[in-house]
Amino acid sequence: MWLSKMLSKSDKTMTAESGSVTLSDKNTCEIGASVCQRDIDSYSPYGYSSRAPRGEKIILVPSADGQVMLGTAEDASSLESGEIRIASAGGAKIILKNDGTVIINSMIIGKDGVIKNDK
């Protein structure tokens, strides 16, 4: 809602749009949308850093400094409301469950800090 209000106050000719990452390496990120753009700034919550891989669908929003990447499209269908998953393209993942457990790849750590699936 805040973002919508801020966008409505800005230049009406600039709109948010979706696109796909067409190039992603250490020094360059290129987005294909209505216009192909390189070296686009990316914004995420404090403490999170990521580089979207090639082919990811992203959202671009206007800013005073030009368009910025706000995030990628995510499939949260396996999560319950309130749960969080952090995942890499290589398959590593951390899931914060509503019951207090944490899953790191396949290791389950209970709310009490005890590893549940230790063999």
GROMACS .gro file of N, CA and C in nm:
model
  357
    1MET      N    1   0.082  -0.117   0.000
    1MET     CA    2   0.000   0.000   0.000
    1MET      C    3   0.087   0.125   0.000
    2TRP      N    4   0.190   0.127   0.087
    2TRP     CA    5   0.280   0.240   0.090
    2TRP      C    6   0.345   0.259  -0.047
    3LEU      N    7   0.390   0.148  -0.106
    3LEU     CA    8   0.455   0.155  -0.237
    3LEU      C    9   0.358   0.210  -0.342
    4SER      N   10   0.234   0.166  -0.337
    4SER     CA   11   0.133   0.215  -0.432
    4SER      C   12   0.113   0.365  -0.419
    5LYS      N   13   0.107   0.414  -0.295
    5LYS     CA   14   0.089   0.558  -0.273
    5LYS      C   15   0.209   0.636  -0.324
    6MET      N   16   0.329   0.583  -0.299
    6MET     CA   17   0.449   0.652  -0.344
    6MET      C   18   0.456   0.654  -0.497
    7LEU      N   19   0.418   0.544  -0.560
    7LEU     CA   20   0.419   0.539  -0.706
    7LEU      C   21   0.318   0.636  -0.765
    8SER      N   22   0.202   0.648  -0.700
    8SER     CA   23   0.099   0.737  -0.753
    8SER      C   24   0.140   0.884  -0.741
    9LYS      N   25   0.225   0.917  -0.644
    9LYS     CA   26   0.273   1.054  -0.629
    9LYS      C   27   0.382   1.088  -0.730
   10SER      N   28   0.449   0.986  -0.783
   10SER     CA   29   0.560   1.010  -0.875
   10SER      C   30   0.510   1.037  -1.016
   11ASP      N   31   0.602   1.052  -1.105
   11ASP     CA   32   0.572   1.079  -1.245
   11ASP      C   33   0.479   0.972  -1.300
   12LYS      N   34   0.365   1.013  -1.351
   12LYS     CA   35   0.263   0.919  -1.399
   12LYS      C   36   0.309   0.840  -1.522
   13THR      N   37   0.411   0.887  -1.592
   13THR     CA   38   0.457   0.815  -1.712
   13THR      C   39   0.542   0.693  -1.676
   14MET      N   40   0.591   0.686  -1.554
   14MET     CA   41   0.672   0.572  -1.512
   14MET      C   42   0.583   0.471  -1.443
   15THR      N   43   0.592   0.346  -1.483
   15THR     CA   44   0.512   0.242  -1.420
   15THR      C   45   0.600   0.122  -1.388
   16ALA      N   46   0.555   0.043  -1.292
   16ALA     CA   47   0.624  -0.082  -1.260
   16ALA      C   48   0.601  -0.179  -1.375
   17GLU      N   49   0.697  -0.266  -1.397
   17GLU     CA   50   0.682  -0.367  -1.501
   17GLU      C   51   0.761  -0.491  -1.463
   18SER      N   52   0.724  -0.603  -1.522
   18SER     CA   53   0.799  -0.725  -1.499
   18SER      C   54   0.892  -0.749  -1.616
   19GLY      N   55   0.993  -0.829  -1.592
   19GLY     CA   56   1.089  -0.864  -1.695
   19GLY      C   57   1.162  -0.989  -1.654
   20SER      N   58   1.265  -1.025  -1.727
   20SER     CA   59   1.346  -1.143  -1.695
   20SER      C   60   1.493  -1.106  -1.696
   21VAL      N   61   1.568  -1.174  -1.608
   21VAL     CA   62   1.712  -1.155  -1.604
   21VAL      C   63   1.771  -1.222  -1.728
   22THR      N   64   1.842  -1.147  -1.809
   22THR     CA   65   1.903  -1.202  -1.931
   22THR      C   66   2.053  -1.221  -1.916
   23LEU      N   67   2.114  -1.155  -1.819
   23LEU     CA   68   2.257  -1.170  -1.793
   23LEU      C   69   2.279  -1.145  -1.645
   24SER      N   70   2.351  -1.235  -1.579
   24SER     CA   71   2.378  -1.217  -1.437
   24SER      C   72   2.518  -1.271  -1.409
   25ASP      N   73   2.611  -1.182  -1.385
   25ASP     CA   74   2.745  -1.225  -1.345
   25ASP      C   75   2.794  -1.132  -1.234
   26LYS      N   76   2.919  -1.147  -1.197
   26LYS     CA   77   2.974  -1.073  -1.084
   26LYS      C   78   2.959  -0.922  -1.096
   27ASN      N   79   2.973  -0.870  -1.216
   27ASN     CA   80   2.975  -0.725  -1.233
   27ASN      C   81   2.853  -0.666  -1.303
   28THR      N   82   2.769  -0.749  -1.363
   28THR     CA   83   2.660  -0.697  -1.445
   28THR      C   84   2.532  -0.776  -1.425
   29CYS      N   85   2.422  -0.704  -1.420
   29CYS     CA   86   2.290  -0.766  -1.424
   29CYS      C   87   2.214  -0.697  -1.536
   30GLU      N   88   2.160  -0.777  -1.627
   30GLU     CA   89   2.085  -0.721  -1.739
   30GLU      C   90   1.943  -0.773  -1.732
   31ILE      N   91   1.848  -0.683  -1.749
   31ILE     CA   92   1.706  -0.716  -1.742
   31ILE      C   93   1.642  -0.689  -1.877
   32GLY      N   94   1.567  -0.786  -1.925
   32GLY     CA   95   1.489  -0.766  -2.047
   32GLY      C   96   1.345  -0.739  -2.009
   33ALA      N   97   1.298  -0.621  -2.037
   33ALA     CA   98   1.158  -0.583  -2.011
   33ALA      C   99   1.113  -0.508  -2.134
   34SER      N  100   1.042  -0.397  -2.118
   34SER     CA  101   1.003  -0.319  -2.236
   34SER      C  102   1.128  -0.263  -2.305
   35VAL      N  103   1.233  -0.240  -2.227
   35VAL     CA  104   1.363  -0.198  -2.279
   35VAL      C  105   1.468  -0.280  -2.205
   36CYS      N  106   1.572  -0.324  -2.273
   36CYS     CA  107   1.680  -0.398  -2.210
   36CYS      C  108   1.767  -0.301  -2.129
   37GLN      N  109   1.792  -0.332  -2.001
   37GLN     CA  110   1.867  -0.242  -1.914
   37GLN      C  111   1.977  -0.319  -1.843
   38ARG      N  112   2.091  -0.255  -1.825
   38ARG     CA  113   2.204  -0.316  -1.754
   38ARG      C  114   2.235  -0.241  -1.625
   39ASP      N  115   2.303  -0.311  -1.536
   39ASP     CA  116   2.352  -0.254  -1.410
   39ASP      C  117   2.240  -0.186  -1.331
   40ILE      N  118   2.132  -0.257  -1.314
   40ILE     CA  119   2.017  -0.207  -1.240
   40ILE      C  120   2.037  -0.234  -1.091
   41ASP      N  121   2.013  -0.135  -1.008
   41ASP     CA  122   2.022  -0.154  -0.864
   41ASP      C  123   1.912  -0.249  -0.819
   42SER      N  124   1.945  -0.329  -0.717
   42SER     CA  125   1.850  -0.426  -0.663
   42SER      C  126   1.825  -0.395  -0.516
   43TYR      N  127   1.699  -0.400  -0.475
   43TYR     CA  128   1.662  -0.370  -0.337
   43TYR      C  129   1.596  -0.492  -0.273
   44SER      N  130   1.630  -0.516  -0.146
   44SER     CA  131   1.571  -0.626  -0.070
   44SER      C  132   1.574  -0.586   0.078
   45PRO      N  133   1.509  -0.666   0.164
   45PRO     CA  134   1.512  -0.633   0.306
   45PRO      C  135   1.655  -0.626   0.359
   46TYR      N  136   1.676  -0.545   0.462
   46TYR     CA  137   1.808  -0.527   0.522
   46TYR      C  138   1.869  -0.663   0.558
   47GLY      N  139   1.994  -0.681   0.525
   47GLY     CA  140   2.066  -0.802   0.561
   47GLY      C  141   2.061  -0.912   0.455
   48TYR      N  142   1.972  -0.900   0.359
   48TYR     CA  143   1.963  -1.000   0.252
   48TYR      C  144   2.037  -0.947   0.131
   49SER      N  145   2.118  -1.032   0.073
   49SER     CA  146   2.185  -0.999  -0.053
   49SER      C  147   2.169  -1.116  -0.147
   50SER      N  148   2.144  -1.088  -0.272
   50SER     CA  149   2.130  -1.197  -0.369
   50SER      C  150   2.159  -1.145  -0.508
   51ARG      N  151   2.183  -1.236  -0.598
   51ARG     CA  152   2.200  -1.204  -0.739
   51ARG      C  153   2.106  -1.298  -0.814
   52ALA      N  154   2.003  -1.243  -0.872
   52ALA     CA  155   1.904  -1.325  -0.943
   52ALA      C  156   1.969  -1.394  -1.063
   53PRO      N  157   1.948  -1.526  -1.077
   53PRO     CA  158   2.008  -1.596  -1.190
   53PRO      C  159   1.935  -1.567  -1.321
   54ARG      N  160   2.003  -1.595  -1.429
   54ARG     CA  161   1.947  -1.576  -1.563
   54ARG      C  162   1.815  -1.652  -1.575
   55GLY      N  163   1.716  -1.587  -1.634
   55GLY     CA  164   1.586  -1.650  -1.655
   55GLY      C  165   1.483  -1.619  -1.547
   56GLU      N  166   1.526  -1.567  -1.432
   56GLU     CA  167   1.432  -1.535  -1.324
   56GLU      C  168   1.341  -1.421  -1.366
   57LYS      N  169   1.215  -1.433  -1.329
   57LYS     CA  170   1.119  -1.325  -1.354
   57LYS      C  171   1.132  -1.225  -1.239
   58ILE      N  172   1.142  -1.098  -1.272
   58ILE     CA  173   1.162  -0.994  -1.171
   58ILE      C  174   1.061  -0.882  -1.191
   59ILE      N  175   1.056  -0.792  -1.091
   59ILE     CA  176   0.971  -0.673  -1.102
   59ILE      C  177   1.062  -0.551  -1.096
   60LEU      N  178   1.039  -0.459  -1.187
   60LEU     CA  179   1.111  -0.332  -1.190
   60LEU      C  180   1.015  -0.222  -1.148
   61VAL      N  181   1.062  -0.131  -1.062
   61VAL     CA  182   0.979  -0.018  -1.022
   61VAL      C  183   1.058   0.111  -1.046
   62PRO      N  184   0.987   0.219  -1.076
   62PRO     CA  185   1.055   0.346  -1.100
   62PRO      C  186   1.106   0.407  -0.969
   63SER      N  187   1.218   0.477  -0.981
   63SER     CA  188   1.270   0.553  -0.867
   63SER      C  189   1.327   0.684  -0.922
   64ALA      N  190   1.369   0.771  -0.834
   64ALA     CA  191   1.427   0.898  -0.877
   64ALA      C  192   1.555   0.877  -0.959
   65ASP      N  193   1.620   0.762  -0.939
   65ASP     CA  194   1.745   0.732  -1.010
   65ASP      C  195   1.725   0.637  -1.127
   66GLY      N  196   1.603   0.620  -1.172
   66GLY     CA  197   1.573   0.524  -1.278
   66GLY      C  198   1.508   0.400  -1.220
   67GLN      N  199   1.488   0.299  -1.303
   67GLN     CA  200   1.421   0.179  -1.253
   67GLN      C  201   1.515   0.096  -1.166
   68VAL      N  202   1.457   0.032  -1.065
   68VAL     CA  203   1.531  -0.056  -0.976
   68VAL      C  204   1.459  -0.190  -0.969
   69MET      N  205   1.536  -0.296  -0.944
   69MET     CA  206   1.478  -0.429  -0.929
   69MET      C  207   1.432  -0.446  -0.785
   70LEU      N  208   1.305  -0.479  -0.768
   70LEU     CA  209   1.250  -0.493  -0.634
   70LEU      C  210   1.255  -0.636  -0.585
   71GLY      N  211   1.246  -0.733  -0.674
   71GLY     CA  212   1.252  -0.872  -0.631
   71GLY      C  213   1.216  -0.967  -0.742
   72THR      N  214   1.219  -1.095  -0.709
   72THR     CA  215   1.188  -1.199  -0.807
   72THR      C  216   1.054  -1.264  -0.775
   73ALA      N  217   0.996  -1.325  -0.875
   73ALA     CA  218   0.872  -1.400  -0.855
   73ALA      C  219   0.906  -1.527  -0.777
   74GLU      N  220   0.829  -1.560  -0.677
   74GLU     CA  221   0.855  -1.676  -0.592
   74GLU      C  222   0.735  -1.768  -0.587
   75ASP      N  223   0.761  -1.898  -0.574
   75ASP     CA  224   0.655  -1.996  -0.555
   75ASP      C  225   0.652  -2.031  -0.407
   76ALA      N  226   0.556  -1.978  -0.335
   76ALA     CA  227   0.544  -2.003  -0.192
   76ALA      C  228   0.435  -2.105  -0.161
   77SER      N  229   0.393  -2.183  -0.260
   77SER     CA  230   0.281  -2.275  -0.242
   77SER      C  231   0.309  -2.384  -0.139
   78SER      N  232   0.436  -2.415  -0.111
   78SER     CA  233   0.468  -2.518  -0.012
   78SER      C  234   0.478  -2.462   0.129
   79LEU      N  235   0.465  -2.331   0.145
   79LEU     CA  236   0.476  -2.267   0.276
   79LEU      C  237   0.339  -2.236   0.334
   80GLU      N  238   0.331  -2.243   0.467
   80GLU     CA  239   0.210  -2.196   0.535
   80GLU      C  240   0.222  -2.045   0.553
   81SER      N  241   0.111  -1.979   0.571
   81SER     CA  242   0.112  -1.836   0.595
   81SER      C  243   0.201  -1.805   0.715
   82GLY      N  244   0.296  -1.712   0.699
   82GLY     CA  245   0.385  -1.674   0.807
   82GLY      C  246   0.521  -1.743   0.804
   83GLU      N  247   0.538  -1.844   0.719
   83GLU     CA  248   0.666  -1.914   0.711
   83GLU      C  249   0.759  -1.845   0.611
   84ILE      N  250   0.889  -1.871   0.627
   84ILE     CA  251   0.991  -1.807   0.543
   84ILE      C  252   1.085  -1.913   0.487
   85ARG      N  253   1.116  -1.902   0.358
   85ARG     CA  254   1.215  -1.990   0.296
   85ARG      C  255   1.320  -1.904   0.228
   86ILE      N  256   1.446  -1.939   0.251
   86ILE     CA  257   1.558  -1.877   0.182
   86ILE      C  258   1.622  -1.989   0.101
   87ALA      N  259   1.638  -1.970  -0.029
   87ALA     CA  260   1.690  -2.078  -0.114
   87ALA      C  261   1.787  -2.023  -0.217
   88SER      N  262   1.882  -2.108  -0.256
   88SER     CA  263   1.975  -2.071  -0.363
   88SER      C  264   1.943  -2.150  -0.489
   89ALA      N  265   1.997  -2.107  -0.600
   89ALA     CA  266   1.975  -2.177  -0.727
   89ALA      C  267   2.036  -2.318  -0.723
   90GLY      N  268   2.136  -2.339  -0.638
   90GLY     CA  269   2.200  -2.470  -0.626
   90GLY      C  270   2.125  -2.570  -0.542
   91GLY      N  271   2.017  -2.527  -0.478
   91GLY     CA  272   1.935  -2.619  -0.400
   91GLY      C  273   1.947  -2.606  -0.249
   92ALA      N  274   2.042  -2.528  -0.199
   92ALA     CA  275   2.053  -2.507  -0.054
   92ALA      C  276   1.931  -2.428  -0.008
   93LYS      N  277   1.877  -2.464   0.110
   93LYS     CA  278   1.761  -2.390   0.158
   93LYS      C  279   1.751  -2.391   0.310
   94ILE      N  280   1.691  -2.287   0.361
   94ILE     CA  281   1.659  -2.273   0.503
   94ILE      C  282   1.511  -2.238   0.510
   95ILE      N  283   1.438  -2.311   0.595
   95ILE     CA  284   1.295  -2.284   0.612
   95ILE      C  285   1.269  -2.256   0.760
   96LEU      N  286   1.206  -2.143   0.788
   96LEU     CA  287   1.164  -2.109   0.924
   96LEU      C  288   1.016  -2.142   0.935
   97LYS      N  289   0.985  -2.246   1.015
   97LYS     CA  290   0.848  -2.296   1.025
   97LYS      C  291   0.772  -2.223   1.136
   98ASN      N  292   0.641  -2.224   1.124
   98ASN     CA  293   0.555  -2.159   1.224
   98ASN      C  294   0.563  -2.223   1.361
   99ASP      N  295   0.598  -2.352   1.367
   99ASP     CA  296   0.604  -2.420   1.497
   99ASP      C  297   0.737  -2.397   1.569
  100GLY      N  298   0.824  -2.313   1.510
  100GLY     CA  299   0.952  -2.281   1.573
  100GLY      C  300   1.068  -2.364   1.522
  101THR      N  301   1.041  -2.467   1.443
  101THR     CA  302   1.151  -2.547   1.389
  101THR      C  303   1.216  -2.474   1.272
  102VAL      N  304   1.342  -2.511   1.251
  102VAL     CA  305   1.420  -2.458   1.139
  102VAL      C  306   1.469  -2.577   1.059
  103ILE      N  307   1.451  -2.573   0.930
  103ILE     CA  308   1.501  -2.679   0.843
  103ILE      C  309   1.615  -2.619   0.761
  104ILE      N  310   1.734  -2.679   0.775
  104ILE     CA  311   1.849  -2.639   0.695
  104ILE      C  312   1.880  -2.755   0.603
  105ASN      N  313   1.853  -2.738   0.474
  105ASN     CA  314   1.855  -2.845   0.375
  105ASN      C  315   1.761  -2.955   0.426
  106SER      N  316   1.810  -3.068   0.474
  106SER     CA  317   1.718  -3.169   0.526
  106SER      C  318   1.731  -3.186   0.678
  107MET      N  319   1.819  -3.108   0.742
  107MET     CA  320   1.836  -3.118   0.886
  107MET      C  321   1.727  -3.036   0.956
  108ILE      N  322   1.655  -3.100   1.049
  108ILE     CA  323   1.547  -3.034   1.122
  108ILE      C  324   1.595  -3.002   1.263
  109ILE      N  325   1.589  -2.874   1.298
  109ILE     CA  326   1.628  -2.829   1.431
  109ILE      C  327   1.501  -2.783   1.501
  110GLY      N  328   1.472  -2.846   1.615
  110GLY     CA  329   1.352  -2.812   1.690
  110GLY      C  330   1.361  -2.675   1.754
  111LYS      N  331   1.249  -2.629   1.802
  111LYS     CA  332   1.239  -2.499   1.869
  111LYS      C  333   1.335  -2.491   1.988
  112ASP      N  334   1.362  -2.607   2.049
  112ASP     CA  335   1.451  -2.616   2.164
  112ASP      C  336   1.598  -2.624   2.126
  113GLY      N  337   1.629  -2.623   1.995
  113GLY     CA  338   1.766  -2.630   1.948
  113GLY      C  339   1.820  -2.770   1.927
  114VAL      N  340   1.737  -2.870   1.954
  114VAL     CA  341   1.778  -3.009   1.938
  114VAL      C  342   1.755  -3.053   1.794
  115ILE      N  343   1.857  -3.120   1.737
  115ILE     CA  344   1.844  -3.173   1.601
  115ILE      C  345   1.752  -3.294   1.606
  116LYS      N  346   1.643  -3.289   1.529
  116LYS     CA  347   1.538  -3.391   1.535
  116LYS      C  348   1.568  -3.514   1.450
  117ASN      N  349   1.639  -3.497   1.341
  117ASN     CA  350   1.660  -3.611   1.252
  117ASN      C  351   1.804  -3.658   1.253
  118ASP      N  352   1.873  -3.644   1.367
  118ASP     CA  353   2.011  -3.689   1.381
  118ASP      C  354   2.014  -3.841   1.380
  119LYS      N  355   2.099  -3.899   1.294
  119LYS     CA  356   2.102  -4.046   1.285
  119LYS      C  357   2.221  -4.103   1.353
   0.00000   0.00000   0.00000
